[in-house]
PDB file of C-alpha atoms in Angstrom:
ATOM      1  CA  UNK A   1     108.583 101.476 137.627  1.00 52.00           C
ATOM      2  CA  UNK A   2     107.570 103.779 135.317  1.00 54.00           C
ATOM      3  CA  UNK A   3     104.314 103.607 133.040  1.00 52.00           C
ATOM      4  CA  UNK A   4     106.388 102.568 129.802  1.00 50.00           C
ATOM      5  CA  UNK A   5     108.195  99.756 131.913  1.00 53.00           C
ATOM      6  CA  UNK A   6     105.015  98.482 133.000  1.00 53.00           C
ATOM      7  CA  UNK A   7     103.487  98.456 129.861  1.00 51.00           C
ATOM      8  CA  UNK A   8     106.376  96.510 128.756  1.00 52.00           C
ATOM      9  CA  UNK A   9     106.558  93.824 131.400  1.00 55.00           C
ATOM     10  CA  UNK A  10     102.584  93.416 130.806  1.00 56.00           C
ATOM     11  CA  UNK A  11     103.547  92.440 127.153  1.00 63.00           C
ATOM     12  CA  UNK A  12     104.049  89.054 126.099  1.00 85.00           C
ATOM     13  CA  UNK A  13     107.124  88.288 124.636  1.00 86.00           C
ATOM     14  CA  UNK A  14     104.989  87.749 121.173  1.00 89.00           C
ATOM     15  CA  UNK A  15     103.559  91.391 121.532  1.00 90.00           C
ATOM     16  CA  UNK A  16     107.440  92.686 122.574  1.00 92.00           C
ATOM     17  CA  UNK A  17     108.323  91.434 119.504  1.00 93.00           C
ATOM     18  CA  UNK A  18     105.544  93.118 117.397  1.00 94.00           C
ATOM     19  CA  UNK A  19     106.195  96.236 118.905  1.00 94.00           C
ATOM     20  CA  UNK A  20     109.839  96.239 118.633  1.00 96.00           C
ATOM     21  CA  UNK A  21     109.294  95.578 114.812  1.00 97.00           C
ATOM     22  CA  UNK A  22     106.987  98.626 114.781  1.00 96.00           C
ATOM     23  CA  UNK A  23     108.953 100.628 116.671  1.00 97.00           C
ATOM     24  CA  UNK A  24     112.026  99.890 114.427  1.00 97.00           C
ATOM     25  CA  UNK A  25     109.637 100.617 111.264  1.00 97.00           C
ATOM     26  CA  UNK A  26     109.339 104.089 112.283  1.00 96.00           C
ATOM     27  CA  UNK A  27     112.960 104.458 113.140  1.00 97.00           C
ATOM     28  CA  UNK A  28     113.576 103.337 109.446  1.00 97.00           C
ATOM     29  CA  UNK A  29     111.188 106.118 108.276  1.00 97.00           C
ATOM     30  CA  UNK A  30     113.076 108.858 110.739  1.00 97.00           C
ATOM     31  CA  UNK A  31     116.221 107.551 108.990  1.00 97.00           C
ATOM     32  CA  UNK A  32     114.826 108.081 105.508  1.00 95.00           C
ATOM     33  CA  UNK A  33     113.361 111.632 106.156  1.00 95.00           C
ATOM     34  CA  UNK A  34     116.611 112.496 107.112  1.00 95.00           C
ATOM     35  CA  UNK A  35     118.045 111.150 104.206  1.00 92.00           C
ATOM     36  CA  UNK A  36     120.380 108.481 106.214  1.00 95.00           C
ATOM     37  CA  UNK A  37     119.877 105.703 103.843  1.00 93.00           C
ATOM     38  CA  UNK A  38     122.749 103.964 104.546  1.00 95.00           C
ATOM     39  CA  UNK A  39     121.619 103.690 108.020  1.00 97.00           C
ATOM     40  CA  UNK A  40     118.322 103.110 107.199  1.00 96.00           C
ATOM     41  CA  UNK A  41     119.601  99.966 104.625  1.00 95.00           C
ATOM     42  CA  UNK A  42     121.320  99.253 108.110  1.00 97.00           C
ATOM     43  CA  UNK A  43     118.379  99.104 110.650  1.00 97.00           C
ATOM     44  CA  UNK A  44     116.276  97.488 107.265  1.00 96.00           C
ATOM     45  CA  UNK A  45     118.799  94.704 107.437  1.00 97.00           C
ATOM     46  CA  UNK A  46     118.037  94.312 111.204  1.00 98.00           C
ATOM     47  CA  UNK A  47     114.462  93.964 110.429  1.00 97.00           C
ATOM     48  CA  UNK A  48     114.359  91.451 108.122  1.00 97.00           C
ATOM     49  CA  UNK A  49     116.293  89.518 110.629  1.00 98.00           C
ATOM     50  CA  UNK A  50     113.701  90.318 113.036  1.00 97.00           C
ATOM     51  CA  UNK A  51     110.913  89.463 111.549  1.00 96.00           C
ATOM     52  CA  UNK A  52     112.194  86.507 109.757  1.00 96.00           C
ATOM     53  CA  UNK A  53     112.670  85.198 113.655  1.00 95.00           C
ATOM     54  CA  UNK A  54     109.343  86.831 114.553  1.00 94.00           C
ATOM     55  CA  UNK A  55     107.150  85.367 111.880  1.00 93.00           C
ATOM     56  CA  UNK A  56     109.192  81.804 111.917  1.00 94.00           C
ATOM     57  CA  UNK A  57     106.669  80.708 114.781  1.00 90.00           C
ATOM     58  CA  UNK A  58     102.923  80.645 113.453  1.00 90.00           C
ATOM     59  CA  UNK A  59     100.772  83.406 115.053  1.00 88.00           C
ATOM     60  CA  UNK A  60      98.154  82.065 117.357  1.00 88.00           C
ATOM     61  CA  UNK A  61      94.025  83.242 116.168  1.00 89.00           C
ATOM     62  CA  UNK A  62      94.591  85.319 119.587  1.00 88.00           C
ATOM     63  CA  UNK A  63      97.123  87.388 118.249  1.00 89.00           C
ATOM     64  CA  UNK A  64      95.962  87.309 114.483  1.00 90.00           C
ATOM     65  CA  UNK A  65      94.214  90.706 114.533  1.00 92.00           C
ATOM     66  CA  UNK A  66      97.364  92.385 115.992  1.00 91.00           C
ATOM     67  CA  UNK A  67     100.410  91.021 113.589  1.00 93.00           C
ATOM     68  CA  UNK A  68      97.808  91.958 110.698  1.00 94.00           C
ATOM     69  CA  UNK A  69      97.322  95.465 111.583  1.00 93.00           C
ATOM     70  CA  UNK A  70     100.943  95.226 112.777  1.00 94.00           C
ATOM     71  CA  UNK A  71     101.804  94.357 108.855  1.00 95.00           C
ATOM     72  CA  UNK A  72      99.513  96.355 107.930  1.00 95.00           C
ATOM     73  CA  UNK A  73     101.214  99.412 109.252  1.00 95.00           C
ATOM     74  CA  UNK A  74     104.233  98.543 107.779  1.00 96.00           C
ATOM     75  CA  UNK A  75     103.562  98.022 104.712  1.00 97.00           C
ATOM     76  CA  UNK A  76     102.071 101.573 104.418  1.00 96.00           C
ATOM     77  CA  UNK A  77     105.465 102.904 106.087  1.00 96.00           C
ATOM     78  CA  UNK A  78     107.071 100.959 103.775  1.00 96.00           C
ATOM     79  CA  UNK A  79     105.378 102.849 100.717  1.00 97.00           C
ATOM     80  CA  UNK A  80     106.623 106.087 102.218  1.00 96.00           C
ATOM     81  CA  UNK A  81     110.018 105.198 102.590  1.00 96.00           C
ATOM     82  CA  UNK A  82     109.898 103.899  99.318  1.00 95.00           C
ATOM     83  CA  UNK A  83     108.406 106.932  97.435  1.00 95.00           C
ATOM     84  CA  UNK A  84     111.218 108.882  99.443  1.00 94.00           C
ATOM     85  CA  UNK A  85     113.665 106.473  98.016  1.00 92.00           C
ATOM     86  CA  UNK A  86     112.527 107.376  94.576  1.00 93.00           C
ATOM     87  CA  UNK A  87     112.372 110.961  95.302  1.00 92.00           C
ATOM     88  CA  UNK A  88     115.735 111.155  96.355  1.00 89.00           C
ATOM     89  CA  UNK A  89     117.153 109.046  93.531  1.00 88.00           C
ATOM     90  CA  UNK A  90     115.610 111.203  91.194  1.00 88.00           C
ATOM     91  CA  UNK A  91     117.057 114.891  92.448  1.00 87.00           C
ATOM     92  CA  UNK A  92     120.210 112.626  92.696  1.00 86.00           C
ATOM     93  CA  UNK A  93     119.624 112.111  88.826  1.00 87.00           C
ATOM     94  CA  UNK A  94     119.205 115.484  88.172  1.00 90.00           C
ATOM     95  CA  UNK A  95     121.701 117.022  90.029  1.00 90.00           C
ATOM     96  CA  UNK A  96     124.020 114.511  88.084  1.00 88.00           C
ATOM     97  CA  UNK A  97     122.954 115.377  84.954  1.00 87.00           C
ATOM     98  CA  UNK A  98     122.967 118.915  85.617  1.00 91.00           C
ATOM     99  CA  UNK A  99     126.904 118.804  86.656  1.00 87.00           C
ATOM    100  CA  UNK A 100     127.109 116.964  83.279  1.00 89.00           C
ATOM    101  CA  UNK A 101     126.357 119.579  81.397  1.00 91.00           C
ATOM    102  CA  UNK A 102     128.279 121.973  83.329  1.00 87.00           C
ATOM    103  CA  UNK A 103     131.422 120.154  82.617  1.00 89.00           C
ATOM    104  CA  UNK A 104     130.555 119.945  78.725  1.00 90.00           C
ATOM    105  CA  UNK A 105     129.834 123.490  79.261  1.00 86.00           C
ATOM    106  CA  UNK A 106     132.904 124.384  80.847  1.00 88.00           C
ATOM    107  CA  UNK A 107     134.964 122.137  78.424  1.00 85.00           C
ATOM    108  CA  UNK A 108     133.292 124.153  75.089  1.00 87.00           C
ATOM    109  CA  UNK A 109     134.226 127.516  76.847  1.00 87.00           C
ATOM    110  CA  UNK A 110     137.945 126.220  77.335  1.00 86.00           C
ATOM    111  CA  UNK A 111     138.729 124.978  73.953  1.00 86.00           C
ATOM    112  CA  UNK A 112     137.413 128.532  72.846  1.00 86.00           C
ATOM    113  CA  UNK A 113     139.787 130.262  75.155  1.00 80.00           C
ATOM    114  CA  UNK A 114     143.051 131.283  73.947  1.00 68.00           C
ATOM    115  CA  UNK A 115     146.248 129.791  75.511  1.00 61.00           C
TER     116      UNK A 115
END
């Protein structure tokens, strides 16, 4: 058994479920930096599921300080994605824009061309 696996098994199933919600917080953020949004709306989608099941049992005061810096590191990764999000939608906007006016552009030029 390897040192991961053992870490693993040592894990209550409370804390497997914390980290596989982290763990699937940074995959989101790998996603976004790549600019796979549509897989990152995908593994999003699984996360919410996740920790709607997760957070559906009340946290014990054992456990508190964990799920808060737990959400707490989400949230922040959350922010990041999200301010990629708008980053991307904007160059989106301008590249739009910009083939706008290259088609009014190219439309003056042709109704000044003889035919």
């Amino acid at each position: 058994m390897n040192n991961i696996e053992h870490i693993s098994t040592a894990l209550t199933a409370r804390q497997q479920g914390l980290q596989a919600l982290l763990m699937l917080t940074e995959q989101i953020r790998e996603l976004a930096e790549q600019d796979d949004w549509a897989a990152a709306l995908s593994e999003q989608r699984r996360r919410r599921a996740m920790m709607d099941e997760f957070f559906a049992m009340p946290c014990s005061p054992a456990e508190s300080s964990a799920v808060a810096s737990a959400i707490e590191t989400m949230l922040n990764v959350d922010k990041e994605v999200t301010s990629m999000l708008y980053r991307q939608r904007g160059t989106l906007s301008q590249q739009a824009n910009q083939s706008c006016r290259n088609i009014r552009n190219v439309d003056r030029y042709l109704s000044n061309t003889s035919m």
